[in-house]
C-alpha cells in the first residue's frame, strides 16, 4: 500500500477542511474507515466530507442511539458509528457491503469491523494534545 498522506491540524475547522478535500477525490462505492479515540475528531472529519459532497454539514452529529445516518448531497453519504456495537456478528447484520451503492460510506470506530471492506480508504486521527491532531490517510 502507498505511503499514507499525513496532515497536522490545529483546529476542528482544519480537520473539517481535510475531510472536505478528501471527499472531492473519492469515487462512489468507497468506504472511509475512521480510526481514533473518543474526541479525536472523526465526526468533525465526516462533517467536512458531507460539506465536500454538497450536503448540509450541520446534519452530521453523533446522536446517542442512531447508528446509521444518510446525508443527501451530489454524492450520497452514509455515516455509520460502530461505537455502541459490541460484536462483529452485530456488524454483519448491518449489511455494510451493500450500503455504498452510488455513494460513499464513512465508518467511525472501524476497528470494530469483523473483516476488511473492499474499496476502502483508512483515516487515522491521533490527538497530539490541545487542539492538535495528526490525520493520516491511506488508500
Ligand atoms: P470523535 O467523533 O472522534 O469522537 P468529534 O469530532 O465528535 O470526535 O469531536 C472532536 C472534538 O475535539 C470536538 O469537540 C472538537 O471541537 C475538538 N477539536 C479540537 N481540536 C480539533 C482538531 N484539530 N480537529 C478536530 N477536532 C478538534
Ligand atoms: Mg464521533
PDB file of C-alpha atoms and ligand atoms in Angstrom:
ATOM      1  CA  UNK A   1       0.000   0.000   0.000  1.00  0.00           C
ATOM      2  CA  UNK A   2       1.155   3.545  -0.732  1.00  0.00           C
ATOM      3  CA  UNK A   3       2.658   5.705   1.988  1.00  0.00           C
ATOM      4  CA  UNK A   4      -0.041   7.414   3.982  1.00  0.00           C
ATOM      5  CA  UNK A   5      -0.660  11.089   3.432  1.00  0.00           C
ATOM      6  CA  UNK A   6      -0.291  12.970   6.717  1.00  0.00           C
ATOM      7  CA  UNK A   7      -1.771  16.264   7.864  1.00  0.00           C
ATOM      8  CA  UNK A   8      -1.433  18.061  11.170  1.00  0.00           C
ATOM      9  CA  UNK A   9      -4.437  20.193  12.049  1.00  0.00           C
ATOM     10  CA  UNK A  10      -4.689  22.852  14.744  1.00  0.00           C
ATOM     11  CA  UNK A  11      -8.465  23.218  14.957  1.00  0.00           C
ATOM     12  CA  UNK A  12     -11.737  21.447  14.287  1.00  0.00           C
ATOM     13  CA  UNK A  13     -12.162  23.670  11.212  1.00  0.00           C
ATOM     14  CA  UNK A  14      -8.857  22.433   9.785  1.00  0.00           C
ATOM     15  CA  UNK A  15      -9.890  18.797  10.300  1.00  0.00           C
ATOM     16  CA  UNK A  16     -13.200  19.618   8.596  1.00  0.00           C
ATOM     17  CA  UNK A  17     -11.223  21.017   5.654  1.00  0.00           C
ATOM     18  CA  UNK A  18      -9.144  17.832   5.323  1.00  0.00           C
ATOM     19  CA  UNK A  19     -12.378  15.797   5.222  1.00  0.00           C
ATOM     20  CA  UNK A  20     -13.819  18.158   2.643  1.00  0.00           C
ATOM     21  CA  UNK A  21     -10.753  17.811   0.432  1.00  0.00           C
ATOM     22  CA  UNK A  22     -10.717  14.025   0.728  1.00  0.00           C
ATOM     23  CA  UNK A  23     -14.389  13.826  -0.276  1.00  0.00           C
ATOM     24  CA  UNK A  24     -13.645  15.579  -3.555  1.00  0.00           C
ATOM     25  CA  UNK A  25     -11.257  12.798  -4.538  1.00  0.00           C
ATOM     26  CA  UNK A  26     -13.425   9.787  -3.670  1.00  0.00           C
ATOM     27  CA  UNK A  27     -15.128   7.552  -6.192  1.00  0.00           C
ATOM     28  CA  UNK A  28     -18.670   6.355  -5.460  1.00  0.00           C
ATOM     29  CA  UNK A  29     -18.583   2.991  -3.723  1.00  0.00           C
ATOM     30  CA  UNK A  30     -15.689   3.926  -1.443  1.00  0.00           C
ATOM     31  CA  UNK A  31     -15.682   3.084   2.262  1.00  0.00           C
ATOM     32  CA  UNK A  32     -13.847   5.526   4.524  1.00  0.00           C
ATOM     33  CA  UNK A  33     -12.720   3.708   7.678  1.00  0.00           C
ATOM     34  CA  UNK A  34     -12.155   6.146  10.541  1.00  0.00           C
ATOM     35  CA  UNK A  35      -9.945   5.262  13.495  1.00  0.00           C
ATOM     36  CA  UNK A  36      -9.232   7.379  16.553  1.00  0.00           C
ATOM     37  CA  UNK A  37     -10.158   7.715  20.208  1.00  0.00           C
ATOM     38  CA  UNK A  38     -13.276   9.399  21.511  1.00  0.00           C
ATOM     39  CA  UNK A  39     -12.940  13.120  20.790  1.00  0.00           C
ATOM     40  CA  UNK A  40     -10.191  12.648  18.197  1.00  0.00           C
ATOM     41  CA  UNK A  41     -12.259  14.381  15.519  1.00  0.00           C
ATOM     42  CA  UNK A  42     -13.803  11.570  13.467  1.00  0.00           C
ATOM     43  CA  UNK A  43     -17.235  13.184  13.379  1.00  0.00           C
ATOM     44  CA  UNK A  44     -15.693  16.573  12.576  1.00  0.00           C
ATOM     45  CA  UNK A  45     -13.923  14.919   9.644  1.00  0.00           C
ATOM     46  CA  UNK A  46     -17.199  13.356   8.404  1.00  0.00           C
ATOM     47  CA  UNK A  47     -18.862  16.770   8.711  1.00  0.00           C
ATOM     48  CA  UNK A  48     -16.228  18.081   6.292  1.00  0.00           C
ATOM     49  CA  UNK A  49     -16.864  15.153   3.960  1.00  0.00           C
ATOM     50  CA  UNK A  50     -20.585  15.985   3.942  1.00  0.00           C
ATOM     51  CA  UNK A  51     -19.762  19.572   3.009  1.00  0.00           C
ATOM     52  CA  UNK A  52     -17.488  18.283   0.258  1.00  0.00           C
ATOM     53  CA  UNK A  53     -20.404  16.353  -1.198  1.00  0.00           C
ATOM     54  CA  UNK A  54     -22.716  19.362  -1.012  1.00  0.00           C
ATOM     55  CA  UNK A  55     -24.806  18.051   1.880  1.00  0.00           C
ATOM     56  CA  UNK A  56     -25.535  20.150   4.965  1.00  0.00           C
ATOM     57  CA  UNK A  57     -22.671  19.595   7.437  1.00  0.00           C
ATOM     58  CA  UNK A  58     -24.924  20.706  10.293  1.00  0.00           C
ATOM     59  CA  UNK A  59     -26.899  17.491   9.840  1.00  0.00           C
ATOM     60  CA  UNK A  60     -23.847  15.454  10.872  1.00  0.00           C
ATOM     61  CA  UNK A  61     -23.790  14.577  14.554  1.00  0.00           C
ATOM     62  CA  UNK A  62     -23.172  11.654  16.888  1.00  0.00           C
ATOM     63  CA  UNK A  63     -26.574  11.100  18.433  1.00  0.00           C
ATOM     64  CA  UNK A  64     -26.643   8.535  21.167  1.00  0.00           C
ATOM     65  CA  UNK A  65     -28.929   5.980  19.604  1.00  0.00           C
ATOM     66  CA  UNK A  66     -28.521   6.464  15.877  1.00  0.00           C
ATOM     67  CA  UNK A  67     -26.077   4.071  14.272  1.00  0.00           C
ATOM     68  CA  UNK A  68     -26.542   4.958  10.608  1.00  0.00           C
ATOM     69  CA  UNK A  69     -27.403   8.293   9.039  1.00  0.00           C
ATOM     70  CA  UNK A  70     -27.823   9.311   5.398  1.00  0.00           C
ATOM     71  CA  UNK A  71     -26.980  12.738   4.013  1.00  0.00           C
ATOM     72  CA  UNK A  72     -28.170  13.837   0.595  1.00  0.00           C
ATOM     73  CA  UNK A  73     -25.619  15.672  -1.498  1.00  0.00           C
ATOM     74  CA  UNK A  74     -24.214  15.408  -5.017  1.00  0.00           C
ATOM     75  CA  UNK A  75     -22.834  12.093  -3.796  1.00  0.00           C
ATOM     76  CA  UNK A  76     -24.931  10.333  -1.131  1.00  0.00           C
ATOM     77  CA  UNK A  77     -23.028   9.896   2.123  1.00  0.00           C
ATOM     78  CA  UNK A  78     -23.819   7.142   4.617  1.00  0.00           C
ATOM     79  CA  UNK A  79     -22.408   7.767   8.109  1.00  0.00           C
ATOM     80  CA  UNK A  80     -22.025   4.755  10.381  1.00  0.00           C
ATOM     81  CA  UNK A  81     -20.825   4.858  14.003  1.00  0.00           C
ATOM     82  CA  UNK A  82     -19.928   1.443  15.402  1.00  0.00           C
ATOM     83  CA  UNK A  83     -19.049   2.749  18.875  1.00  0.00           C
ATOM     84  CA  UNK A  84     -22.009   1.102  20.549  1.00  0.00           C
ATOM     85  CA  UNK A  85     -21.840  -2.187  18.679  1.00  0.00           C
ATOM     86  CA  UNK A  86     -20.334  -4.911  20.799  1.00  0.00           C
ATOM     87  CA  UNK A  87     -19.793  -7.785  18.407  1.00  0.00           C
ATOM     88  CA  UNK A  88     -18.742  -8.495  14.862  1.00  0.00           C
ATOM     89  CA  UNK A  89     -21.934 -10.513  14.438  1.00  0.00           C
ATOM     90  CA  UNK A  90     -23.998  -7.374  15.062  1.00  0.00           C
ATOM     91  CA  UNK A  91     -21.907  -5.533  12.441  1.00  0.00           C
ATOM     92  CA  UNK A  92     -22.682  -8.305   9.961  1.00  0.00           C
ATOM     93  CA  UNK A  93     -26.388  -7.623  10.419  1.00  0.00           C
ATOM     94  CA  UNK A  94     -25.960  -4.057   9.202  1.00  0.00           C
ATOM     95  CA  UNK A  95     -25.235  -5.165   5.631  1.00  0.00           C
ATOM     96  CA  UNK A  96     -22.420  -2.647   5.199  1.00  0.00           C
ATOM     97  CA  UNK A  97     -21.154  -4.161   1.949  1.00  0.00           C
ATOM     98  CA  UNK A  98     -24.454  -3.345   0.243  1.00  0.00           C
ATOM     99  CA  UNK A  99     -24.645   0.135   1.678  1.00  0.00           C
ATOM    100  CA  UNK A 100     -22.344   2.057  -0.643  1.00  0.00           C
ATOM    101  CA  UNK A 101     -24.468   1.894  -3.787  1.00  0.00           C
ATOM    102  CA  UNK A 102     -23.596   5.019  -5.752  1.00  0.00           C
ATOM    103  CA  UNK A 103     -22.331   6.792  -2.671  1.00  0.00           C
ATOM    104  CA  UNK A 104     -19.626   6.844  -0.035  1.00  0.00           C
ATOM    105  CA  UNK A 105     -19.819   5.181   3.384  1.00  0.00           C
ATOM    106  CA  UNK A 106     -17.886   6.723   6.302  1.00  0.00           C
ATOM    107  CA  UNK A 107     -17.487   4.391   9.291  1.00  0.00           C
ATOM    108  CA  UNK A 108     -16.421   5.619  12.749  1.00  0.00           C
ATOM    109  CA  UNK A 109     -14.805   3.022  15.058  1.00  0.00           C
ATOM    110  CA  UNK A 110     -13.890   0.924  12.030  1.00  0.00           C
ATOM    111  CA  UNK A 111     -11.700  -1.240  14.300  1.00  0.00           C
ATOM    112  CA  UNK A 112     -14.962  -2.931  15.257  1.00  0.00           C
ATOM    113  CA  UNK A 113     -15.448  -4.302  11.759  1.00  0.00           C
ATOM    114  CA  UNK A 114     -15.099  -8.087  11.767  1.00  0.00           C
ATOM    115  CA  UNK A 115     -13.154  -8.102   8.479  1.00  0.00           C
ATOM    116  CA  UNK A 116     -11.753  -5.640   5.937  1.00  0.00           C
ATOM    117  CA  UNK A 117     -14.105  -3.985   3.451  1.00  0.00           C
ATOM    118  CA  UNK A 118     -13.276  -3.917  -0.267  1.00  0.00           C
ATOM    119  CA  UNK A 119     -12.547  -0.498  -1.714  1.00  0.00           C
ATOM    120  CA  UNK A 120     -11.662   1.348   1.443  1.00  0.00           C
ATOM    121  CA  UNK A 121      -9.617   4.339   2.483  1.00  0.00           C
ATOM    122  CA  UNK A 122      -8.318   4.363   6.063  1.00  0.00           C
ATOM    123  CA  UNK A 123      -8.223   7.608   8.045  1.00  0.00           C
ATOM    124  CA  UNK A 124      -6.447   7.608  11.418  1.00  0.00           C
ATOM    125  CA  UNK A 125      -6.718  10.590  13.727  1.00  0.00           C
ATOM    126  CA  UNK A 126      -4.345  10.947  16.680  1.00  0.00           C
ATOM    127  CA  UNK A 127      -4.839  13.536  19.395  1.00  0.00           C
ATOM    128  CA  UNK A 128      -1.460  15.255  19.825  1.00  0.00           C
ATOM    129  CA  UNK A 129      -2.692  17.338  22.747  1.00  0.00           C
ATOM    130  CA  UNK A 130      -4.656  20.576  22.961  1.00  0.00           C
ATOM    131  CA  UNK A 131      -6.258  21.212  19.566  1.00  0.00           C
ATOM    132  CA  UNK A 132      -3.567  19.479  17.547  1.00  0.00           C
ATOM    133  CA  UNK A 133      -4.411  16.335  15.581  1.00  0.00           C
ATOM    134  CA  UNK A 134      -2.381  14.120  13.267  1.00  0.00           C
ATOM    135  CA  UNK A 135      -4.500  12.770  10.415  1.00  0.00           C
ATOM    136  CA  UNK A 136      -3.108  10.021   8.223  1.00  0.00           C
ATOM    137  CA  UNK A 137      -4.925   8.854   5.132  1.00  0.00           C
ATOM    138  CA  UNK A 138      -4.041   5.580   3.464  1.00  0.00           C
ATOM    139  CA  UNK A 139      -5.665   4.469   0.227  1.00  0.00           C
TER     140      UNK A 139
HETATM  141  P1  LIG B   1     -14.959  11.806  17.574  1.00  0.00           P
HETATM  142  O1  LIG B   1     -16.049  11.672  16.551  1.00  0.00           O
HETATM  143  O2  LIG B   1     -13.638  11.273  17.104  1.00  0.00           O
HETATM  144  O3  LIG B   1     -15.338  11.227  18.906  1.00  0.00           O
HETATM  145  P2  LIG B   1     -15.625  14.603  17.461  1.00  0.00           P
HETATM  146  O4  LIG B   1     -15.393  15.042  16.061  1.00  0.00           O
HETATM  147  O5  LIG B   1     -17.040  14.354  17.867  1.00  0.00           O
HETATM  148  O6  LIG B   1     -14.707  13.355  17.810  1.00  0.00           O
HETATM  149  O7  LIG B   1     -15.069  15.683  18.463  1.00  0.00           O
HETATM  150  C1  LIG B   1     -13.789  16.245  18.365  1.00  0.00           C
HETATM  151  C2  LIG B   1     -13.672  17.308  19.457  1.00  0.00           C
HETATM  152  O8  LIG B   1     -12.336  17.806  19.508  1.00  0.00           O
HETATM  153  C3  LIG B   1     -14.576  18.500  19.196  1.00  0.00           C
HETATM  154  O9  LIG B   1     -15.029  18.996  20.427  1.00  0.00           O
HETATM  155  C4  LIG B   1     -13.629  19.497  18.528  1.00  0.00           C
HETATM  156  O10 LIG B   1     -14.017  20.843  18.703  1.00  0.00           O
HETATM  157  C5  LIG B   1     -12.343  19.206  19.257  1.00  0.00           C
HETATM  158  N1  LIG B   1     -11.132  19.529  18.481  1.00  0.00           N
HETATM  159  C6  LIG B   1     -10.119  20.291  18.914  1.00  0.00           C
HETATM  160  N2  LIG B   1      -9.127  20.376  18.008  1.00  0.00           N
HETATM  161  C7  LIG B   1      -9.535  19.620  16.951  1.00  0.00           C
HETATM  162  C8  LIG B   1      -8.931  19.298  15.701  1.00  0.00           C
HETATM  163  N3  LIG B   1      -7.700  19.743  15.337  1.00  0.00           N
HETATM  164  N4  LIG B   1      -9.623  18.509  14.864  1.00  0.00           N
HETATM  165  C9  LIG B   1     -10.836  18.020  15.216  1.00  0.00           C
HETATM  166  N5  LIG B   1     -11.460  18.276  16.378  1.00  0.00           N
HETATM  167  C10 LIG B   1     -10.817  19.081  17.255  1.00  0.00           C
HETATM  168 MG1  LIG B   2     -17.831  10.584  16.551  1.00  0.00          MG
END
